[in-house]
């Protein structure tokens, strides 16, 4: 009996060595595919992750619902900490960043009275969006770049920065209108040559934009100005 | 081999007649309730939340079923003394243990399939047919549930029911957290601490490996390579659990 | 020839540090083919322990046990053994025939044989009218009877019964008794444990009296009565047990 127990033990140790080797492989792949828990990127907040265990997604959803309720009841100034918390729970949830940025730079911006405050919330929105991009798994998607570019372009009239982020957005798989706004941004930024080139690209690639692109190119070449 | 099946089928049949599957109704209510709750959101937000809730509920109810199913599989046989009638038949003790595992696996599987079908139906209803990533998530959840059953069954061969329940739930929680702990400890330079945690990291079943749902719901992709290695992990660890179960049950006096 | 045999069979239960309880102490038994052998003893005397050791449910601390010359873990041997545990409950959600079919399948019996035997056994234990009833609705006596049927499903050579008449009414007891005698006539060997002396007296060819894990007396009823100068089984039972207790008390210096 004792001899047999020894044999069991050896086999279990061997199996555990196997388990260990597989775990090493899994850990390696987690790094490779950005599957590590994003919470680890923020040291000091470990306690929260301990409490939530495997159900972070649900926690994020609850906060999101709360945020929507607050928003619809006009308590916009209360949603900021909620956005921060959701972003911390699920930083790979793109919508948190884009909607959060939009809330700050547009909705709260519109709700506050003084110029000072408006400037503050515009900056906050930009900061929030940039933080979203700082996560590697968000950095290879067009969404936040586009939102950032749009905020610069439309709200801030900061065309150099708008061009910079629209250009980045077009590097990743994106819908057709991204190319369209990039062309507008080039023009506003005074880069007429680039704008024409971009419109030509739009004209040749997206049938839906054919008419407008043709008109824009014509206007740019004749009047040097196309965007109203 | 055949007798293992017979015992498994008997376990399964009894459980079906006990109507354990009514737990599915709770699942359905939660998911339907959640989808009603989310309906004021945009479609994209709503879908993400429905997936979150459904995956979490499938995992949670599956884990409950796996733990309690495995717990009662052996302990009721002992309590009701039916085990005497089985072990005095021409079957091996290993047939009994593995048969019980298969029986519980079948219960967990049926439970899992019903929840999954409901969930997928809901996705179609919301005009968003599931993609491959959704199936990868479900596949890993299922293997996690198998591993949970195996571990509870193994604990049941040498501990009391109360201790087993506490242990199983404890492992479930810790198994989801060890990867965080490891990250923390990797910064220390104390060799003994490092060695101990490395060992613990290997010994405790790493359930967090199977958790890709938080990534899938927000649109990240997970490769088949990752899924494959994780399934291999599950199978290897399950072998260990069943092997331990066999070892202790072979010697057990009832 | 002894079909069941134990050699110095000993079982100690360990209850933590240096604390042991004697379940069975050096018991030597032989049960011959074709006889009804009764194990008698007060509660906790080691009857069930002895049966469990014979069936391989427990492992002996020392000594050996053999059934048909095989050790208790031999699977082929179990093909020929039927066992009825004490106060069985069985699977609540099965019907009688389903229970029997399940056990039959564990013996790898053929379907035809199984069907025939199930009919025959249900008839025998008078449960053929309760075929559709789940076992959880059975009375205690019905459970005892379905248990008896279950222990006979493989047409065993050796039948081991632990307290077969506990839940039965007088008529049930009589029926069981008749059944055992009938089985004996078919050449089966029956080993039963009981603390109902009158039961044992009427059916057993030979008896063994257990007390505190020790085998006190073994033989035919007449032989033992003569040996201990007892008038009947009850007298014999009381005499053997009190003489053992007195000896033990003398050894430890206790006077009661």
XYZ file of C-alpha atoms in Angstrom:
738
model
C 0.000 0.000 0.000
C 2.745 2.452 0.910
C 4.600 1.676 -2.288
C 1.463 2.340 -4.268
C 0.952 5.672 -2.527
C 4.445 6.690 -3.540
C 3.660 5.906 -7.159
C 0.507 8.013 -7.045
C 2.527 10.870 -5.631
C 5.126 10.715 -8.391
C 2.467 10.684 -11.095
C 0.719 13.675 -9.540
C 3.974 15.605 -9.358
C 4.609 14.847 -13.019
C 1.109 16.028 -13.929
C 1.654 19.222 -11.984
C 4.865 19.862 -13.882
C 2.753 19.544 -17.021
C 0.202 21.970 -15.601
C 2.983 24.414 -14.797
C 4.398 24.259 -18.325
C 0.974 24.844 -19.832
C 0.411 27.766 -17.465
C 3.675 29.331 -18.600
C 2.452 29.043 -22.177
C -0.916 30.560 -21.228
C 0.721 33.459 -19.386
C 2.892 34.135 -22.408
C -0.157 34.190 -24.670
C -2.020 36.439 -22.267
C 0.752 39.004 -22.666
C 0.779 38.489 -26.414
C -2.945 38.969 -26.845
C -3.448 41.654 -24.203
C -5.602 39.305 -22.152
C -4.007 40.105 -18.852
C -6.334 41.689 -16.457
C -6.119 45.380 -17.183
C -6.470 46.198 -13.516
C -2.847 45.342 -13.076
C -1.898 48.383 -15.054
C -3.031 50.465 -12.112
C -1.160 49.435 -9.025
C -2.646 50.521 -5.744
C -6.148 49.608 -6.789
C -5.619 45.892 -6.332
C -8.128 45.682 -3.492
C -11.017 46.392 -5.792
C -10.083 43.611 -8.116
C -9.857 41.210 -5.227
C -13.394 41.989 -4.210
C -14.845 41.746 -7.664
C -13.111 38.563 -8.671
C -14.506 37.226 -11.891
C -17.430 39.564 -12.255
C -15.885 42.903 -13.205
C -18.022 43.174 -16.300
C -21.181 43.113 -14.246
C -19.886 45.774 -11.889
C -19.050 47.986 -14.851
C -22.558 47.492 -16.226
C -24.168 48.528 -12.968
C -22.110 51.713 -12.860
C -22.968 52.383 -16.466
C -26.677 52.107 -15.742
C -26.261 54.455 -12.830
C -24.397 56.894 -15.026
C -27.157 56.873 -17.643
C -29.763 57.555 -14.977
C -27.747 60.459 -13.606
C -27.258 61.841 -17.051
C -30.925 61.715 -17.962
C -31.852 63.391 -14.700
C -29.476 66.244 -15.439
C -26.918 65.498 -12.756
C -24.069 65.554 -15.241
C -21.469 66.714 -12.738
C -21.881 63.423 -10.889
C -20.998 61.165 -13.774
C -17.282 61.821 -13.825
C -16.292 59.502 -10.975
C -18.554 56.834 -12.459
C -16.832 57.109 -15.815
C -13.452 56.849 -14.120
C -14.598 53.735 -12.244
C -16.011 52.023 -15.319
C -12.870 52.812 -17.258
C -10.840 51.291 -14.474
C -12.975 48.151 -14.384
C -12.998 47.549 -18.108
C -10.442 49.753 -19.816
C -10.823 47.781 -23.018
C -14.455 48.870 -23.275
C -14.042 51.500 -25.988
C -17.461 53.060 -25.500
C -16.512 54.181 -21.990
C -13.766 56.369 -23.406
C -15.598 57.772 -26.406
C -18.875 58.400 -24.604
C -17.055 59.689 -21.533
C -14.994 62.112 -23.608
C -18.109 63.236 -25.440
C -20.015 63.798 -22.200
C -17.260 66.009 -20.847
C -16.300 68.029 -23.876
C -19.849 68.451 -25.201
C -22.612 67.831 -22.704
C -21.088 69.120 -19.512
C -19.446 71.842 -21.585
C -22.881 72.958 -22.687
C -24.337 72.745 -19.215
C -21.800 74.861 -17.362
C -22.030 78.644 -17.517
C -18.640 80.397 -17.409
C -15.992 80.333 -20.104
C -13.493 79.102 -17.544
C -15.593 76.101 -16.707
C -16.219 75.338 -20.358
C -12.488 75.351 -21.039
C -11.946 73.062 -18.035
C -14.405 70.450 -19.252
C -13.064 70.591 -22.792
C -9.589 69.855 -21.415
C -10.943 67.098 -19.218
C -12.608 65.439 -22.196
C -9.391 65.558 -24.217
C -7.432 64.169 -21.276
C -9.883 61.340 -20.789
C -9.725 60.340 -24.447
C -5.937 60.415 -24.417
C -5.897 58.187 -21.372
C -8.068 55.714 -23.257
C -5.528 55.531 -26.066
C -2.703 54.941 -23.614
C -3.927 51.352 -23.162
C -2.273 49.159 -25.786
C -5.448 47.253 -26.618
C -7.222 50.525 -27.474
C -4.266 52.015 -29.341
C -4.858 49.814 -32.397
C -8.479 50.772 -32.940
C -9.742 53.858 -34.790
C -12.543 54.738 -32.352
C -10.848 56.902 -29.750
C -8.514 58.591 -32.267
C -11.537 59.598 -34.268
C -13.411 60.889 -31.224
C -10.334 62.842 -30.174
C -9.844 64.266 -33.663
C -13.514 65.227 -33.856
C -13.404 66.983 -30.485
C -10.370 68.997 -31.590
C -11.907 69.727 -34.987
C -15.435 70.562 -34.037
C -15.320 71.813 -30.482
C -11.820 73.154 -30.131
C -11.203 74.340 -33.702
C -7.718 73.010 -33.074
C -7.048 71.857 -36.648
C -3.408 70.706 -36.375
C -4.347 68.324 -33.618
C -7.503 67.262 -35.433
C -5.460 66.320 -38.506
C -2.969 64.468 -36.334
C -5.620 62.219 -34.740
C -7.773 61.734 -37.847
C -4.646 60.578 -39.634
C -4.006 58.090 -36.858
C -7.582 56.873 -37.009
C -7.290 56.097 -40.711
C -4.335 53.793 -40.047
C -6.680 51.221 -38.514
C -9.824 49.620 -39.940
C -12.422 52.378 -39.971
C -15.725 53.424 -41.548
C -15.782 55.678 -44.661
C -16.710 58.948 -42.945
C -13.353 59.038 -41.184
C -11.664 59.658 -44.516
C -14.264 62.285 -45.286
C -13.671 64.342 -42.145
C -9.932 64.012 -42.546
C -10.238 65.818 -45.890
C -12.218 68.610 -44.266
C -9.621 68.866 -41.507
C -6.784 69.179 -44.040
C -8.556 72.069 -45.665
C -9.265 73.853 -42.398
C -5.649 73.363 -41.462
C -4.599 75.075 -44.655
C -3.192 71.955 -46.307
C -5.114 72.343 -49.571
C -2.925 69.944 -51.568
C -3.417 67.183 -49.026
C -7.119 67.935 -48.872
C -7.483 67.492 -52.623
C -5.540 64.266 -52.525
C -7.704 62.994 -49.721
C -10.914 63.888 -51.570
C -9.610 62.072 -54.616
C -9.028 59.042 -52.458
C -12.577 59.311 -51.098
C -14.022 59.761 -54.578
C -12.228 56.706 -55.902
C -13.003 54.442 -52.991
C -16.463 55.243 -51.656
C -19.285 55.428 -54.154
C -21.568 57.009 -51.559
C -19.239 59.986 -51.327
C -18.634 60.298 -55.062
C -20.775 63.390 -55.683
C -19.670 65.392 -52.690
C -16.008 64.528 -53.222
C -16.179 65.647 -56.845
C -17.785 68.914 -55.831
C -15.260 69.494 -53.055
C -12.310 68.899 -55.345
C -13.802 71.297 -57.880
C -14.448 73.990 -55.254
C -10.991 73.628 -53.759
C -9.304 73.885 -57.125
C -11.358 76.895 -58.234
C -12.072 78.847 -55.024
C -9.450 77.408 -52.674
C -12.277 76.865 -50.175
C -14.918 74.185 -50.062
C -16.006 73.501 -46.466
C -18.680 75.975 -45.372
C -15.987 1.042 -18.667
C -19.590 0.109 -19.276
C -20.380 0.030 -15.584
C -18.955 3.498 -15.199
C -21.552 4.653 -17.725
C -24.342 2.849 -15.931
C -23.518 4.612 -12.696
C -23.209 7.922 -14.487
C -26.567 7.455 -16.173
C -28.227 6.538 -12.907
C -26.836 9.680 -11.277
C -28.018 11.754 -14.190
C -31.489 10.205 -14.223
C -32.017 10.789 -10.529
C -30.917 14.375 -10.790
C -33.253 14.999 -13.719
C -36.164 13.609 -11.767
C -35.289 15.775 -8.809
C -35.941 18.667 -11.158
C -32.623 20.321 -10.434
C -32.873 21.954 -13.824
C -35.452 24.401 -12.523
C -32.426 26.546 -11.779
C -32.565 27.372 -15.487
C -35.784 29.267 -14.914
C -33.989 31.614 -12.556
C -31.338 32.093 -15.183
C -33.951 32.877 -17.815
C -35.693 35.365 -15.554
C -32.457 37.164 -14.775
C -31.423 37.416 -18.394
C -34.849 38.501 -19.631
C -35.148 40.931 -16.754
C -31.729 42.342 -17.513
C -32.484 42.799 -21.178
C -35.661 44.707 -20.270
C -33.674 46.812 -17.831
C -31.136 47.746 -20.482
C -33.598 48.550 -23.214
C -33.288 52.332 -22.773
C -29.621 52.178 -23.730
C -28.195 52.336 -27.215
C -28.116 49.015 -29.035
C -24.386 48.662 -28.645
C -24.410 49.297 -24.911
C -27.391 47.028 -24.434
C -25.762 44.158 -26.289
C -22.601 44.459 -24.250
C -24.593 44.343 -21.042
C -26.748 41.432 -22.126
C -23.585 39.502 -22.928
C -22.013 40.451 -19.614
C -25.028 39.372 -17.632
C -25.551 36.174 -19.603
C -21.936 35.004 -19.501
C -21.720 35.760 -15.798
C -24.998 33.992 -15.085
C -24.029 30.948 -17.156
C -20.773 30.754 -15.249
C -22.355 31.372 -11.855
C -25.256 28.942 -12.170
C -23.007 26.436 -13.882
C -20.551 26.647 -10.999
C -23.358 26.192 -8.473
C -24.580 23.147 -10.355
C -21.062 21.739 -10.650
C -20.216 22.199 -6.986
C -23.487 20.982 -5.504
C -23.884 18.231 -8.077
C -20.458 16.787 -7.320
C -20.904 17.254 -3.619
C -24.142 15.312 -3.462
C -23.132 12.741 -6.034
C -21.054 10.814 -3.531
C -22.280 12.060 -0.171
C -25.954 11.144 -0.683
C -24.931 7.646 -1.727
C -23.096 7.325 1.558
C -25.781 8.982 3.633
C -28.524 6.808 2.185
C -26.306 3.748 2.308
C -26.965 2.989 -1.332
C -23.226 2.948 -1.798
C -23.125 -0.404 0.013
C -25.363 -1.906 -2.600
C -23.110 -0.547 -5.337
C -19.711 -1.432 -3.944
C -20.857 -4.983 -3.250
C -21.724 -5.403 -6.920
C -19.069 -6.513 -9.365
C -17.816 -3.000 -10.031
C -14.510 -1.369 -9.272
C -14.324 1.592 -6.974
C -12.804 3.519 -9.837
C -15.924 2.754 -11.900
C -17.954 4.316 -9.143
C -15.887 7.509 -8.885
C -15.528 8.042 -12.621
C -19.170 7.121 -13.137
C -20.165 9.783 -10.652
C -18.005 12.298 -12.480
C -19.636 11.449 -15.802
C -23.074 11.672 -14.248
C -22.381 15.126 -12.840
C -20.760 16.194 -16.116
C -23.911 15.257 -17.974
C -26.035 17.293 -15.577
C -23.696 20.271 -15.902
C -23.658 19.876 -19.676
C -27.449 19.801 -20.049
C -27.755 22.776 -17.739
C -25.073 24.590 -19.712
C -26.629 23.780 -23.082
C -30.069 25.007 -22.044
C -28.667 28.296 -20.749
C -26.531 28.709 -23.865
C -29.445 28.047 -26.203
C -31.505 30.607 -24.359
C -28.703 33.155 -24.511
C -28.036 32.593 -28.207
C -31.756 32.803 -28.893
C -31.788 36.173 -27.178
C -28.851 37.352 -29.290
C -30.718 36.394 -32.461
C -33.784 38.136 -31.128
C -31.675 41.261 -30.632
C -30.567 40.876 -34.273
C -26.967 40.234 -33.334
C -26.117 36.617 -34.151
C -23.228 35.316 -32.027
C -19.793 35.250 -33.595
C -16.978 32.779 -33.081
C -15.652 34.764 -30.111
C -18.871 34.177 -28.212
C -18.506 30.440 -28.750
C -14.893 30.523 -27.600
C -16.007 32.202 -24.389
C -18.720 29.602 -23.835
C -16.335 26.750 -24.585
C -13.899 27.962 -21.944
C -16.683 28.491 -19.418
C -17.740 24.882 -19.977
C -14.233 23.555 -19.383
C -14.007 25.653 -16.251
C -17.236 24.072 -15.007
C -15.851 20.591 -15.710
C -12.757 21.417 -13.708
C -14.845 22.764 -10.831
C -16.867 19.513 -10.736
C -13.720 17.410 -10.799
C -12.132 19.330 -7.950
C -15.229 19.218 -5.756
C -15.555 15.505 -6.435
C -11.928 14.948 -5.477
C -12.317 16.942 -2.261
C -15.422 14.911 -1.486
C -13.440 11.690 -1.351
C -11.513 12.730 1.733
C -13.323 15.617 3.429
C -16.677 16.281 5.023
C -19.439 17.999 3.074
C -19.212 21.256 4.985
C -15.463 21.492 4.523
C -15.821 20.548 0.892
C -18.307 23.347 0.162
C -16.144 25.932 1.861
C -13.047 24.640 0.121
C -14.679 24.533 -3.305
C -15.995 28.075 -3.110
C -12.726 29.277 -1.639
C -10.796 27.713 -4.507
C -13.275 29.195 -6.953
C -12.566 32.685 -5.651
C -8.843 32.243 -5.145
C -8.537 30.515 -8.515
C -9.813 33.713 -10.100
C -7.330 35.867 -8.217
C -3.979 34.090 -8.265
C -2.927 35.769 -11.476
C -3.206 39.165 -9.776
C -1.264 37.932 -6.785
C 1.499 36.589 -8.950
C 1.923 39.930 -10.653
C 2.294 41.582 -7.266
C 4.880 39.153 -6.034
C 6.947 39.295 -9.201
C 8.296 42.577 -7.928
C 9.758 41.092 -4.763
C 13.265 39.744 -4.770
C 12.947 37.393 -1.832
C 13.637 33.980 -3.338
C 11.650 32.048 -0.754
C 8.565 34.183 -1.222
C 8.940 33.897 -4.972
C 9.344 30.128 -4.794
C 6.368 29.673 -2.545
C 4.075 31.833 -4.620
C 5.221 30.180 -7.826
C 4.325 26.840 -6.298
C 0.982 28.103 -5.061
C 0.325 29.573 -8.477
C 0.766 26.149 -10.013
C -1.096 24.221 -7.323
C -4.219 26.364 -7.118
C -6.451 25.796 -10.146
C -6.133 28.946 -12.220
C -9.779 29.558 -13.103
C -8.933 33.032 -14.361
C -7.370 31.380 -17.423
C -10.862 30.461 -18.541
C -12.226 33.942 -18.094
C -12.088 35.689 -21.434
C -15.616 37.052 -21.317
C -14.572 40.480 -20.054
C -12.438 40.805 -23.167
C -14.899 39.336 -25.624
C -17.832 41.557 -24.635
C -15.839 44.699 -25.380
C -14.822 43.414 -28.776
C -11.335 42.047 -28.224
C -10.383 38.852 -30.039
C -8.882 35.773 -28.469
C -6.910 33.340 -30.601
C -7.626 29.638 -30.941
C -4.106 29.124 -29.641
C -5.046 30.629 -26.316
C -8.301 28.682 -26.200
C -6.470 25.459 -27.047
C -3.805 25.863 -24.375
C -6.391 26.725 -21.785
C -8.443 23.646 -22.654
C -5.281 21.576 -22.348
C -4.730 23.170 -18.948
C -8.271 22.237 -17.938
C -7.886 18.645 -19.052
C -4.521 18.201 -17.341
C -5.767 19.651 -14.092
C -8.926 17.574 -14.322
C -6.761 14.458 -14.661
C -4.988 15.417 -11.448
C -8.292 15.969 -9.642
C -9.743 12.658 -10.771
C -6.508 10.859 -10.008
C -6.572 12.206 -6.455
C -10.232 11.229 -6.189
C -9.410 7.673 -7.243
C -6.492 7.445 -4.840
C -8.506 8.470 -1.811
C -11.666 6.629 -2.721
C -9.773 3.401 -3.295
C -8.746 3.461 0.360
C -11.886 4.960 1.779
C -13.880 3.151 4.452
C -17.535 3.919 4.458
C -16.115 -26.942 2.723
C -16.153 -23.364 4.031
C -17.543 -20.994 1.452
C -16.982 -17.988 3.724
C -13.999 -17.868 5.980
C -12.245 -15.379 8.217
C -8.845 -15.791 9.809
C -8.078 -13.667 12.858
C -10.113 -10.929 11.258
C -9.520 -7.723 13.217
C -10.769 -4.210 12.807
C -9.808 -1.258 14.955
C -11.280 2.159 14.364
C -8.848 4.964 15.002
C -10.362 8.022 16.568
C -7.463 10.385 16.662
C -4.555 10.245 19.054
C -3.989 6.832 20.578
C -7.724 6.301 20.817
C -8.984 3.192 19.173
C -12.281 1.421 19.287
C -12.340 -2.282 18.722
C -14.725 -3.169 15.938
C -13.716 -6.772 15.633
C -11.031 -8.749 17.444
C -9.420 -11.841 15.914
C -12.530 -13.474 14.605
C -12.332 -16.905 13.040
C -15.451 -18.021 11.233
C -16.334 -20.632 8.695
C -19.653 -20.690 6.921
C -20.370 -23.873 5.014
C -21.970 -24.133 1.651
C -25.749 -24.514 1.793
C -26.315 -23.478 5.381
C -28.035 -20.562 6.992
C -25.599 -18.934 9.349
C -26.696 -16.347 11.873
C -24.528 -13.711 13.503
C -26.051 -12.619 16.779
C -25.137 -9.886 19.137
C -26.309 -6.750 20.848
C -26.050 -3.413 19.047
C -22.450 -2.416 18.444
C -21.112 -5.907 18.864
C -19.364 -6.000 15.492
C -21.947 -7.815 13.369
C -22.119 -5.176 10.673
C -18.372 -4.584 10.831
C -17.822 -8.257 10.135
C -20.163 -8.223 7.125
C -18.597 -5.030 5.762
C -15.138 -6.548 6.045
C -16.316 -9.631 4.193
C -17.751 -7.468 1.415
C -14.697 -5.231 1.064
C -16.447 -2.048 2.199
C -14.058 -1.810 5.124
C -10.415 -2.799 5.207
C -9.208 -5.097 8.013
C -6.602 -3.908 10.485
C -5.265 -7.465 10.582
C -6.302 -10.909 9.461
C -7.989 -12.097 6.308
C -11.407 -12.776 4.933
C -12.355 -15.017 2.038
C -15.531 -15.640 0.127
C -15.409 -18.631 -2.191
C -11.702 -18.627 -1.605
C -11.340 -15.100 -3.032
C -10.500 -11.904 -1.181
C -13.290 -9.379 -0.571
C -12.188 -7.101 -3.426
C -12.417 -9.760 -6.108
C -14.868 -8.569 -8.719
C -15.670 -11.976 -10.153
C -16.546 -13.276 -6.718
C -19.091 -10.470 -6.283
C -20.942 -11.722 -9.316
C -22.193 -14.552 -7.100
C -22.981 -12.594 -3.952
C -26.158 -10.771 -2.963
C -26.182 -8.196 -0.187
C -28.939 -6.456 1.730
C -27.683 -3.560 3.889
C -29.321 -2.516 7.125
C -32.158 0.007 6.779
C -31.565 0.733 3.115
C -33.089 3.811 1.481
C -32.240 3.345 -2.178
C -32.793 5.923 -4.872
C -35.876 7.979 -4.090
C -36.744 8.826 -7.637
C -36.650 5.359 -9.166
C -39.490 2.881 -9.307
C -39.060 -0.665 -8.018
C -38.526 -2.219 -11.450
C -36.088 0.564 -12.403
C -34.050 -0.077 -9.280
C -33.877 -3.789 -10.008
C -32.993 -3.129 -13.636
C -30.174 -0.802 -12.589
C -28.683 -3.405 -10.269
C -29.149 -6.118 -12.860
C -27.191 -4.022 -15.340
C -24.296 -3.821 -12.887
C -24.165 -7.611 -12.951
C -24.175 -7.448 -16.764
C -27.252 -9.663 -16.916
C -28.931 -10.119 -20.274
C -32.089 -8.144 -20.903
C -34.301 -11.209 -21.191
C -33.005 -12.753 -17.991
C -33.357 -9.403 -16.285
C -36.979 -8.926 -17.324
C -37.919 -12.407 -16.263
C -36.174 -12.063 -12.918
C -37.703 -8.672 -12.185
C -41.215 -10.064 -12.714
C -40.436 -13.103 -10.641
C -38.866 -11.150 -7.770
C -41.578 -8.511 -7.616
C -44.068 -11.337 -7.404
C -41.997 -12.963 -4.697
C -41.820 -9.895 -2.467
C -45.386 -8.915 -3.356
C -44.557 -5.558 -4.889
C -45.922 -6.264 -8.369
C -48.813 -3.904 -7.650
C -46.499 -0.981 -6.932
C -44.546 -1.021 -10.180
C -45.073 2.645 -10.979
C -44.527 3.979 -7.500
C -41.320 5.915 -6.820
C -39.328 4.507 -3.953
C -39.737 7.694 -1.965
C -43.413 6.778 -1.507
C -42.581 3.277 -0.237
C -43.235 2.301 3.361
C -40.406 0.950 5.467
C -41.576 -2.624 4.995
C -41.847 -2.155 1.237
C -38.305 -0.798 1.135
C -37.070 -3.796 3.057
C -38.848 -6.069 0.595
C -37.586 -4.311 -2.527
C -34.125 -4.481 -0.931
C -34.467 -8.202 -0.552
C -35.549 -8.489 -4.164
C -32.575 -6.349 -5.195
C -30.181 -8.592 -3.317
C -31.532 -11.583 -5.228
C -31.423 -10.025 -8.687
C -28.259 -11.883 -9.711
C -29.520 -15.247 -8.381
C -26.599 -15.290 -5.930
C -24.849 -18.339 -4.551
C -24.223 -16.497 -1.325
C -26.700 -14.130 0.261
C -25.527 -11.737 2.951
C -28.273 -9.982 4.883
C -27.731 -7.313 7.518
C -30.734 -7.224 9.865
C -33.178 -8.411 7.203
C -36.306 -8.202 9.341
C -35.945 -4.875 11.171
C -38.622 -2.969 9.300
C -41.062 -5.817 8.819
C -44.329 -6.631 10.503
C -44.903 -10.158 11.852
C -46.360 -11.368 8.565
C -43.451 -9.874 6.662
C -41.064 -11.609 9.022
C -42.747 -14.915 8.446
C -42.639 -14.463 4.690
C -38.971 -13.605 4.807
C -38.290 -16.607 6.957
C -40.061 -18.885 4.525
C -38.189 -17.321 1.654
C -34.853 -17.952 3.331
C -35.716 -21.616 3.921
C -36.821 -21.894 0.317
C -33.526 -20.418 -0.873
C -31.643 -22.813 1.326
C -33.427 -25.678 -0.348
C -32.140 -24.342 -3.668
C -28.645 -24.790 -2.276
C -27.865 -21.154 -1.476
C -25.637 -20.159 1.394
C -27.091 -17.467 3.620
C -25.230 -15.336 6.148
C -27.414 -13.042 8.191
C -27.000 -10.796 11.169
C -29.781 -10.055 13.577
C -30.617 -9.180 17.095
C -34.040 -10.795 16.892
C -33.306 -14.050 18.644
C -36.543 -15.823 17.750
C -35.948 -15.157 14.060
C -32.529 -16.677 14.201
C -33.613 -19.566 16.285
C -36.104 -20.672 13.703
C -34.034 -20.566 10.556
C -30.334 -20.791 11.325
C -28.372 -24.002 11.111
C -25.473 -22.532 12.998
C -24.967 -19.345 14.916
C -22.158 -17.131 16.140
C -22.554 -14.810 19.102
C -20.625 -11.537 18.948
C -20.049 -9.147 21.776
C -17.812 -6.100 21.849
C -16.077 -7.257 18.727
C -15.319 -10.703 20.062
C -16.663 -13.992 18.843
C -17.976 -15.627 22.020
C -19.638 -18.759 20.769
C -19.927 -20.623 17.499
C -21.846 -23.773 16.639
C -25.256 -25.331 16.214
C -27.937 -24.133 18.561
C -28.293 -27.533 20.208
C -24.566 -27.944 20.619
C -24.186 -24.505 22.181
C -27.136 -25.004 24.471
C -25.531 -28.175 25.751
C -22.139 -26.568 26.096
C -23.411 -23.631 28.100
C -26.183 -25.531 29.817
C -28.781 -23.168 28.434
C -32.438 -23.919 27.878
C -32.990 -21.810 24.797
C -31.299 -19.209 22.636
C -32.221 -16.318 24.873
C -30.764 -18.063 27.869
C -27.650 -18.919 25.898
C -27.281 -15.365 24.690
C -27.502 -13.880 28.171
C -25.158 -16.479 29.639
C -22.387 -16.066 27.121
C -22.497 -12.309 27.212
C -22.571 -11.968 30.983
C -19.791 -14.483 31.421
C -17.652 -12.478 28.969
C -18.417 -9.238 30.771
C -17.524 -10.811 34.104
C -14.218 -12.048 32.755
C -13.402 -8.623 31.369
C -14.351 -7.004 34.655
C -12.128 -9.424 36.548
C -9.251 -8.601 34.218
C -9.472 -4.871 34.699
C -10.345 -5.115 38.352
C -13.739 -3.545 37.885
C -16.502 -4.874 40.053
C -20.018 -4.187 38.987
